[in-house]
PDB file of C-alpha atoms in Angstrom:
ATOM      1  CA  ASP A   1      -2.179 -36.946 -44.725  1.00 73.00           C
ATOM      2  CA  GLN A   2      -3.490 -38.293 -41.367  1.00 86.00           C
ATOM      3  CA  GLN A   3      -6.108 -36.176 -39.923  1.00 94.00           C
ATOM      4  CA  VAL A   4      -6.117 -38.058 -36.641  1.00 97.00           C
ATOM      5  CA  LYS A   5      -2.710 -39.097 -34.951  1.00 97.00           C
ATOM      6  CA  GLN A   6      -1.880 -41.401 -32.202  1.00 97.00           C
ATOM      7  CA  ASN A   7       1.768 -40.938 -31.856  1.00 92.00           C
ATOM      8  CA  SER A   8       2.160 -43.638 -29.185  1.00 95.00           C
ATOM      9  CA  PRO A   9       2.004 -47.023 -30.589  1.00 96.00           C
ATOM     10  CA  SER A  10       2.003 -48.645 -27.320  1.00 97.00           C
ATOM     11  CA  LEU A  11       1.723 -47.519 -23.504  1.00 97.00           C
ATOM     12  CA  SER A  12       2.749 -49.746 -20.451  1.00 98.00           C
ATOM     13  CA  VAL A  13       1.022 -49.210 -17.032  1.00 98.00           C
ATOM     14  CA  GLN A  14       1.041 -50.688 -13.342  1.00 98.00           C
ATOM     15  CA  GLU A  15      -2.387 -51.886 -12.256  1.00 98.00           C
ATOM     16  CA  GLY A  16      -4.066 -49.364 -10.062  1.00 97.00           C
ATOM     17  CA  ARG A  17      -2.210 -46.219 -11.658  1.00 98.00           C
ATOM     18  CA  ILE A  18      -3.421 -44.098 -14.276  1.00 98.00           C
ATOM     19  CA  SER A  19      -3.442 -44.737 -17.812  1.00 98.00           C
ATOM     20  CA  ILE A  20      -3.511 -41.626 -20.142  1.00 98.00           C
ATOM     21  CA  LEU A  21      -4.077 -42.126 -24.217  1.00 98.00           C
ATOM     22  CA  ASN A  22      -3.430 -39.350 -26.467  1.00 98.00           C
ATOM     23  CA  CYS A  23      -4.915 -38.156 -29.784  1.00 98.00           C
ATOM     24  CA  ASP A  24      -4.086 -35.177 -31.818  1.00 98.00           C
ATOM     25  CA  TYR A  25      -6.120 -34.061 -34.996  1.00 97.00           C
ATOM     26  CA  THR A  26      -5.744 -31.603 -37.744  1.00 96.00           C
ATOM     27  CA  ASN A  27      -9.387 -31.031 -39.452  1.00 93.00           C
ATOM     28  CA  SER A  28     -11.116 -28.185 -37.378  1.00 93.00           C
ATOM     29  CA  MET A  29     -14.627 -29.283 -38.967  1.00 92.00           C
ATOM     30  CA  PHE A  30     -14.362 -32.402 -36.409  1.00 92.00           C
ATOM     31  CA  ASP A  31     -17.565 -31.803 -33.930  1.00 89.00           C
ATOM     32  CA  TYR A  32     -17.381 -35.282 -32.279  1.00 92.00           C
ATOM     33  CA  PHE A  33     -14.861 -37.420 -30.761  1.00 95.00           C
ATOM     34  CA  LEU A  34     -14.847 -41.288 -29.850  1.00 95.00           C
ATOM     35  CA  TRP A  35     -12.504 -43.793 -28.257  1.00 97.00           C
ATOM     36  CA  TYR A  36     -12.954 -47.329 -29.113  1.00 97.00           C
ATOM     37  CA  LYS A  37     -11.231 -50.289 -27.451  1.00 97.00           C
ATOM     38  CA  LYS A  38     -10.444 -53.373 -29.630  1.00 96.00           C
ATOM     39  CA  TYR A  39      -9.317 -56.834 -28.231  1.00 94.00           C
ATOM     40  CA  PRO A  40      -7.909 -59.306 -30.663  1.00 91.00           C
ATOM     41  CA  ALA A  41     -10.152 -61.151 -32.756  1.00 85.00           C
ATOM     42  CA  GLU A  42     -13.077 -58.916 -32.014  1.00 92.00           C
ATOM     43  CA  GLY A  43     -14.518 -55.719 -33.421  1.00 94.00           C
ATOM     44  CA  PRO A  44     -14.042 -52.206 -31.729  1.00 96.00           C
ATOM     45  CA  THR A  45     -16.166 -51.515 -28.860  1.00 96.00           C
ATOM     46  CA  PHE A  46     -17.050 -48.082 -28.081  1.00 95.00           C
ATOM     47  CA  LEU A  47     -15.929 -46.769 -24.891  1.00 97.00           C
ATOM     48  CA  ILE A  48     -16.923 -42.959 -24.508  1.00 96.00           C
ATOM     49  CA  SER A  49     -17.421 -39.964 -26.637  1.00 94.00           C
ATOM     50  CA  ILE A  50     -17.406 -36.033 -26.562  1.00 94.00           C
ATOM     51  CA  SER A  51     -19.166 -33.237 -28.386  1.00 92.00           C
ATOM     52  CA  SER A  52     -17.115 -30.384 -29.389  1.00 92.00           C
ATOM     53  CA  ILE A  53     -18.916 -28.177 -27.270  1.00 92.00           C
ATOM     54  CA  LYS A  54     -17.597 -29.690 -24.341  1.00 94.00           C
ATOM     55  CA  ASP A  55     -14.245 -30.203 -22.867  1.00 95.00           C
ATOM     56  CA  LYS A  56     -14.862 -33.059 -20.440  1.00 97.00           C
ATOM     57  CA  ASN A  57     -16.875 -36.238 -20.329  1.00 97.00           C
ATOM     58  CA  GLU A  58     -16.515 -38.743 -17.599  1.00 97.00           C
ATOM     59  CA  ASP A  59     -18.320 -42.415 -17.308  1.00 96.00           C
ATOM     60  CA  GLY A  60     -17.063 -44.349 -14.494  1.00 97.00           C
ATOM     61  CA  ARG A  61     -13.287 -44.948 -14.602  1.00 98.00           C
ATOM     62  CA  PHE A  62     -12.960 -43.335 -18.193  1.00 98.00           C
ATOM     63  CA  THR A  63     -12.639 -39.496 -18.720  1.00 98.00           C
ATOM     64  CA  VAL A  64     -12.131 -37.827 -21.977  1.00 98.00           C
ATOM     65  CA  PHE A  65     -10.535 -34.216 -22.306  1.00 98.00           C
ATOM     66  CA  LEU A  66     -11.035 -32.222 -25.326  1.00 98.00           C
ATOM     67  CA  ASN A  67      -8.709 -29.011 -25.985  1.00 97.00           C
ATOM     68  CA  LYS A  68     -10.163 -27.465 -29.066  1.00 95.00           C
ATOM     69  CA  SER A  69      -7.299 -24.827 -29.415  1.00 96.00           C
ATOM     70  CA  ALA A  70      -4.580 -27.361 -29.208  1.00 97.00           C
ATOM     71  CA  LYS A  71      -6.620 -29.773 -31.267  1.00 97.00           C
ATOM     72  CA  HIS A  72      -5.748 -32.530 -28.627  1.00 97.00           C
ATOM     73  CA  LEU A  73      -7.813 -35.157 -26.589  1.00 97.00           C
ATOM     74  CA  SER A  74      -6.656 -37.553 -24.066  1.00 98.00           C
ATOM     75  CA  LEU A  75      -8.469 -40.391 -22.494  1.00 98.00           C
ATOM     76  CA  HIS A  76      -7.710 -41.235 -18.750  1.00 98.00           C
ATOM     77  CA  ILE A  77      -8.341 -44.575 -17.163  1.00 98.00           C
ATOM     78  CA  VAL A  78      -8.240 -44.456 -13.352  1.00 98.00           C
ATOM     79  CA  PRO A  79      -7.404 -46.819 -11.990  1.00 98.00           C
ATOM     80  CA  SER A  80      -6.185 -49.195 -14.510  1.00 98.00           C
ATOM     81  CA  GLN A  81      -7.093 -52.755 -14.647  1.00 97.00           C
ATOM     82  CA  PRO A  82      -5.371 -55.531 -16.327  1.00 96.00           C
ATOM     83  CA  GLY A  83      -8.556 -56.225 -18.558  1.00 96.00           C
ATOM     84  CA  ASP A  84      -8.148 -52.781 -19.910  1.00 97.00           C
ATOM     85  CA  SER A  85      -5.040 -54.263 -21.893  1.00 97.00           C
ATOM     86  CA  ALA A  86      -6.097 -53.698 -25.508  1.00 97.00           C
ATOM     87  CA  VAL A  87      -5.892 -51.342 -28.382  1.00 97.00           C
ATOM     88  CA  TYR A  88      -7.444 -48.019 -27.943  1.00 98.00           C
ATOM     89  CA  PHE A  89      -8.405 -46.407 -31.162  1.00 98.00           C
ATOM     90  CA  CYS A  90      -9.295 -42.366 -31.270  1.00 97.00           C
ATOM     91  CA  ALA A  91     -12.052 -41.493 -33.879  1.00 96.00           C
ATOM     92  CA  ALA A  92     -13.430 -38.134 -35.180  1.00 95.00           C
ATOM     93  CA  SER A  93     -16.280 -37.174 -37.007  1.00 91.00           C
ATOM     94  CA  ALA A  94     -17.478 -34.031 -38.948  1.00 88.00           C
ATOM     95  CA  HIS A  95     -21.085 -35.140 -39.170  1.00 73.00           C
ATOM     96  CA  GLY A  96     -21.972 -35.842 -35.321  1.00 64.00           C
ATOM     97  CA  GLY A  97     -20.907 -39.508 -35.715  1.00 61.00           C
ATOM     98  CA  SER A  98     -23.832 -41.330 -36.566  1.00 64.00           C
ATOM     99  CA  GLN A  99     -23.878 -39.994 -40.279  1.00 68.00           C
ATOM    100  CA  GLY A 100     -20.903 -40.281 -42.739  1.00 71.00           C
ATOM    101  CA  ASN A 101     -17.570 -41.495 -42.020  1.00 87.00           C
ATOM    102  CA  LEU A 102     -15.407 -42.002 -38.904  1.00 93.00           C
ATOM    103  CA  ILE A 103     -11.770 -40.987 -39.305  1.00 95.00           C
ATOM    104  CA  PHE A 104      -9.517 -43.246 -37.168  1.00 96.00           C
ATOM    105  CA  GLY A 105      -6.041 -42.967 -35.526  1.00 97.00           C
ATOM    106  CA  LYS A 106      -3.493 -45.905 -36.031  1.00 97.00           C
ATOM    107  CA  GLY A 107      -4.403 -47.081 -32.284  1.00 97.00           C
ATOM    108  CA  THR A 108      -2.404 -47.220 -28.952  1.00 98.00           C
ATOM    109  CA  LYS A 109      -1.822 -50.767 -27.474  1.00 98.00           C
ATOM    110  CA  LEU A 110      -2.336 -50.314 -23.652  1.00 98.00           C
ATOM    111  CA  SER A 111      -0.823 -53.112 -21.372  1.00 98.00           C
ATOM    112  CA  VAL A 112      -1.552 -53.141 -17.770  1.00 98.00           C
ATOM    113  CA  LYS A 113       0.900 -54.970 -15.544  1.00 96.00           C
ATOM    114  CA  PRO A 114      -0.675 -56.875 -12.700  1.00 93.00           C
TER     115      PRO A 114
ATOM    116  CA  ASP B   1     -30.612 -57.436 -27.815  1.00 63.00           C
ATOM    117  CA  ALA B   2     -28.378 -58.382 -30.721  1.00 75.00           C
ATOM    118  CA  GLY B   3     -25.767 -56.427 -31.818  1.00 93.00           C
ATOM    119  CA  VAL B   4     -23.937 -56.256 -35.210  1.00 97.00           C
ATOM    120  CA  THR B   5     -23.581 -59.295 -36.618  1.00 97.00           C
ATOM    121  CA  GLN B   6     -21.097 -60.160 -39.807  1.00 98.00           C
ATOM    122  CA  SER B   7     -20.437 -63.309 -41.999  1.00 97.00           C
ATOM    123  CA  PRO B   8     -18.540 -64.981 -42.710  1.00 97.00           C
ATOM    124  CA  THR B   9     -15.906 -64.568 -39.890  1.00 97.00           C
ATOM    125  CA  HIS B  10     -12.931 -65.638 -42.083  1.00 96.00           C
ATOM    126  CA  LEU B  11     -12.422 -66.044 -46.040  1.00 96.00           C
ATOM    127  CA  ILE B  12      -9.794 -67.019 -48.456  1.00 97.00           C
ATOM    128  CA  LYS B  13      -9.919 -66.017 -51.787  1.00 97.00           C
ATOM    129  CA  THR B  14      -7.543 -65.792 -54.807  1.00 97.00           C
ATOM    130  CA  ARG B  15      -6.494 -62.760 -56.817  1.00 97.00           C
ATOM    131  CA  GLY B  16      -9.204 -61.960 -59.639  1.00 97.00           C
ATOM    132  CA  GLN B  17     -11.981 -63.588 -57.723  1.00 97.00           C
ATOM    133  CA  GLN B  18     -15.020 -61.631 -56.232  1.00 98.00           C
ATOM    134  CA  VAL B  19     -16.161 -61.805 -52.622  1.00 98.00           C
ATOM    135  CA  THR B  20     -19.656 -60.802 -50.917  1.00 98.00           C
ATOM    136  CA  LEU B  21     -19.849 -60.093 -47.012  1.00 98.00           C
ATOM    137  CA  ARG B  22     -22.786 -59.461 -45.170  1.00 98.00           C
ATOM    138  CA  CYS B  23     -23.831 -57.544 -41.998  1.00 98.00           C
ATOM    139  CA  SER B  24     -26.992 -57.369 -39.804  1.00 98.00           C
ATOM    140  CA  PRO B  25     -27.243 -54.154 -37.863  1.00 97.00           C
ATOM    141  CA  LYS B  26     -27.873 -53.532 -34.049  1.00 95.00           C
ATOM    142  CA  SER B  27     -31.800 -53.766 -33.313  1.00 93.00           C
ATOM    143  CA  GLY B  28     -33.098 -50.561 -33.794  1.00 90.00           C
ATOM    144  CA  HIS B  29     -30.283 -49.223 -36.189  1.00 92.00           C
ATOM    145  CA  ASP B  30     -31.210 -48.208 -39.971  1.00 92.00           C
ATOM    146  CA  THR B  31     -27.831 -47.149 -41.141  1.00 93.00           C
ATOM    147  CA  VAL B  32     -24.604 -49.415 -42.067  1.00 96.00           C
ATOM    148  CA  SER B  33     -21.046 -48.241 -42.538  1.00 96.00           C
ATOM    149  CA  TRP B  34     -18.245 -50.468 -44.010  1.00 97.00           C
ATOM    150  CA  TYR B  35     -14.766 -50.034 -42.961  1.00 97.00           C
ATOM    151  CA  GLN B  36     -11.546 -51.669 -44.105  1.00 98.00           C
ATOM    152  CA  GLN B  37      -8.711 -52.451 -41.294  1.00 96.00           C
ATOM    153  CA  ALA B  38      -5.147 -53.349 -42.627  1.00 95.00           C
ATOM    154  CA  LEU B  39      -2.769 -54.645 -40.450  1.00 91.00           C
ATOM    155  CA  GLY B  40      -1.262 -52.176 -37.912  1.00 90.00           C
ATOM    156  CA  GLN B  41      -3.638 -49.306 -39.005  1.00 93.00           C
ATOM    157  CA  GLY B  42      -7.091 -47.879 -38.050  1.00 95.00           C
ATOM    158  CA  PRO B  43     -10.329 -48.618 -39.792  1.00 96.00           C
ATOM    159  CA  GLN B  44     -10.760 -46.958 -42.995  1.00 96.00           C
ATOM    160  CA  PHE B  45     -14.190 -45.746 -44.183  1.00 96.00           C
ATOM    161  CA  ILE B  46     -15.388 -47.357 -47.451  1.00 97.00           C
ATOM    162  CA  PHE B  47     -19.044 -46.265 -47.653  1.00 96.00           C
ATOM    163  CA  GLN B  48     -22.485 -45.792 -45.873  1.00 94.00           C
ATOM    164  CA  TYR B  49     -25.844 -47.103 -46.785  1.00 95.00           C
ATOM    165  CA  TYR B  50     -29.112 -45.414 -45.411  1.00 92.00           C
ATOM    166  CA  GLU B  51     -32.545 -45.763 -47.067  1.00 93.00           C
ATOM    167  CA  GLU B  52     -30.868 -48.351 -49.386  1.00 95.00           C
ATOM    168  CA  GLU B  53     -28.940 -45.736 -51.026  1.00 95.00           C
ATOM    169  CA  GLU B  54     -25.130 -44.957 -50.849  1.00 94.00           C
ATOM    170  CA  ARG B  55     -24.908 -42.179 -48.863  1.00 91.00           C
ATOM    171  CA  GLN B  56     -21.105 -41.378 -48.662  1.00 91.00           C
ATOM    172  CA  ARG B  57     -18.196 -43.001 -49.879  1.00 94.00           C
ATOM    173  CA  GLY B  58     -14.436 -43.082 -48.571  1.00 93.00           C
ATOM    174  CA  ASN B  59     -11.349 -43.233 -51.096  1.00 94.00           C
ATOM    175  CA  PHE B  60     -11.964 -46.662 -52.439  1.00 97.00           C
ATOM    176  CA  PRO B  61     -12.155 -47.761 -55.974  1.00 97.00           C
ATOM    177  CA  ASP B  62     -15.292 -48.827 -58.196  1.00 96.00           C
ATOM    178  CA  ARG B  63     -14.502 -52.641 -57.428  1.00 98.00           C
ATOM    179  CA  PHE B  64     -15.866 -51.956 -53.965  1.00 98.00           C
ATOM    180  CA  SER B  65     -19.818 -51.753 -54.503  1.00 97.00           C
ATOM    181  CA  GLY B  66     -22.521 -52.358 -51.657  1.00 97.00           C
ATOM    182  CA  HIS B  67     -26.310 -52.821 -51.131  1.00 97.00           C
ATOM    183  CA  GLN B  68     -28.581 -52.453 -48.395  1.00 98.00           C
ATOM    184  CA  PHE B  69     -31.957 -54.341 -48.046  1.00 97.00           C
ATOM    185  CA  PRO B  70     -35.319 -53.018 -46.840  1.00 97.00           C
ATOM    186  CA  ASN B  71     -34.750 -55.005 -43.264  1.00 96.00           C
ATOM    187  CA  TYR B  72     -31.455 -52.821 -42.999  1.00 96.00           C
ATOM    188  CA  SER B  73     -28.971 -55.576 -43.420  1.00 98.00           C
ATOM    189  CA  SER B  74     -26.257 -54.899 -45.922  1.00 98.00           C
ATOM    190  CA  GLU B  75     -23.563 -56.413 -48.277  1.00 98.00           C
ATOM    191  CA  LEU B  76     -20.140 -55.353 -49.378  1.00 98.00           C
ATOM    192  CA  ASN B  77     -19.050 -56.840 -52.823  1.00 98.00           C
ATOM    193  CA  VAL B  78     -15.547 -56.628 -53.955  1.00 98.00           C
ATOM    194  CA  ASN B  79     -14.611 -57.595 -57.445  1.00 97.00           C
ATOM    195  CA  ALA B  80     -11.158 -58.477 -59.293  1.00 97.00           C
ATOM    196  CA  LEU B  81      -9.734 -59.253 -55.769  1.00 97.00           C
ATOM    197  CA  LEU B  82      -6.077 -57.971 -55.460  1.00 97.00           C
ATOM    198  CA  LEU B  83      -3.452 -59.063 -52.740  1.00 96.00           C
ATOM    199  CA  GLY B  84      -3.738 -55.737 -50.966  1.00 96.00           C
ATOM    200  CA  ASP B  85      -7.519 -56.289 -50.387  1.00 97.00           C
ATOM    201  CA  SER B  86      -6.466 -58.712 -47.542  1.00 97.00           C
ATOM    202  CA  ALA B  87      -7.633 -57.274 -44.232  1.00 97.00           C
ATOM    203  CA  LEU B  88     -10.513 -57.134 -41.670  1.00 97.00           C
ATOM    204  CA  TYR B  89     -13.594 -55.900 -43.122  1.00 98.00           C
ATOM    205  CA  LEU B  90     -15.787 -54.171 -40.427  1.00 98.00           C
ATOM    206  CA  CYS B  91     -19.615 -53.197 -40.470  1.00 98.00           C
ATOM    207  CA  ALA B  92     -20.716 -50.570 -38.324  1.00 96.00           C
ATOM    208  CA  SER B  93     -24.441 -49.577 -37.542  1.00 95.00           C
ATOM    209  CA  SER B  94     -25.941 -46.371 -36.182  1.00 91.00           C
ATOM    210  CA  SER B  95     -29.404 -44.748 -36.408  1.00 88.00           C
ATOM    211  CA  ARG B  96     -29.792 -41.768 -38.589  1.00 78.00           C
ATOM    212  CA  GLY B  97     -33.450 -40.958 -36.982  1.00 67.00           C
ATOM    213  CA  ARG B  98     -31.873 -40.046 -33.492  1.00 62.00           C
ATOM    214  CA  THR B  99     -29.496 -37.186 -32.440  1.00 64.00           C
ATOM    215  CA  LEU B 100     -26.505 -36.869 -34.547  1.00 65.00           C
ATOM    216  CA  ARG B 101     -24.061 -37.106 -31.590  1.00 74.00           C
ATOM    217  CA  GLN B 102     -23.998 -41.008 -31.081  1.00 80.00           C
ATOM    218  CA  PRO B 103     -21.336 -43.588 -31.967  1.00 88.00           C
ATOM    219  CA  GLN B 104     -21.308 -46.224 -34.548  1.00 92.00           C
ATOM    220  CA  HIS B 105     -21.324 -49.761 -33.255  1.00 94.00           C
ATOM    221  CA  PHE B 106     -19.180 -52.405 -34.891  1.00 97.00           C
ATOM    222  CA  GLY B 107     -19.319 -56.142 -35.568  1.00 97.00           C
ATOM    223  CA  ASP B 108     -16.246 -58.500 -34.887  1.00 97.00           C
ATOM    224  CA  GLY B 109     -15.499 -58.599 -38.738  1.00 97.00           C
ATOM    225  CA  THR B 110     -14.905 -60.537 -41.655  1.00 97.00           C
ATOM    226  CA  ARG B 111     -10.814 -61.382 -41.960  1.00 97.00           C
ATOM    227  CA  LEU B 112     -10.234 -61.656 -45.682  1.00 97.00           C
ATOM    228  CA  SER B 113      -7.339 -63.406 -46.886  1.00 97.00           C
ATOM    229  CA  ILE B 114      -6.194 -63.197 -50.583  1.00 97.00           C
ATOM    230  CA  LEU B 115      -3.778 -65.645 -51.941  1.00 93.00           C
TER     231      LEU B 115
END
């Protein structure tokens, strides 16, 4: 039973436009959510996170939105750049992040076309 | 400031053999977690070490074991290797002493292939 789901395996976006990546979760005990970016032959790189006490967190071109009632979060990238092309993983934790395990989705492959 | 480093980068073993993977955490971190990532899947949590003890374990058999050393580095051992153990093994580090709400930082992983 998947606790974190990324239902879109892939997404293609034109350079300069907005990329929206979605993630759904089932466990109401999750209190911290993260997005990681992964290039081939590299490990996941931390991108942005959000605590369950917030509904939005912004860092430059990246914004994460959390809708607790819908158990849904999304990552917005504006404007999208070709260098953003990578696999994006949504992850969740019931222990604040640093302790215990992160539960990952299967990832969404983003392609940003020039 | 060195990030999380893992060795080796690639490894080829045969069924039934044993393997040891190594990880050095990011400077200032004291907690190490290990994950297995199969092709087309997200990383799956194996276990976490803090103060040289296993603190939490995921749904992996006893063939998977680990160790943490006083300098916070860690090893992952897998015995009696199966074909299904072929995967990317990722190490992540964090600091338990700081605020709970902080990310784990990952190394580039060890690609393990079982023949």
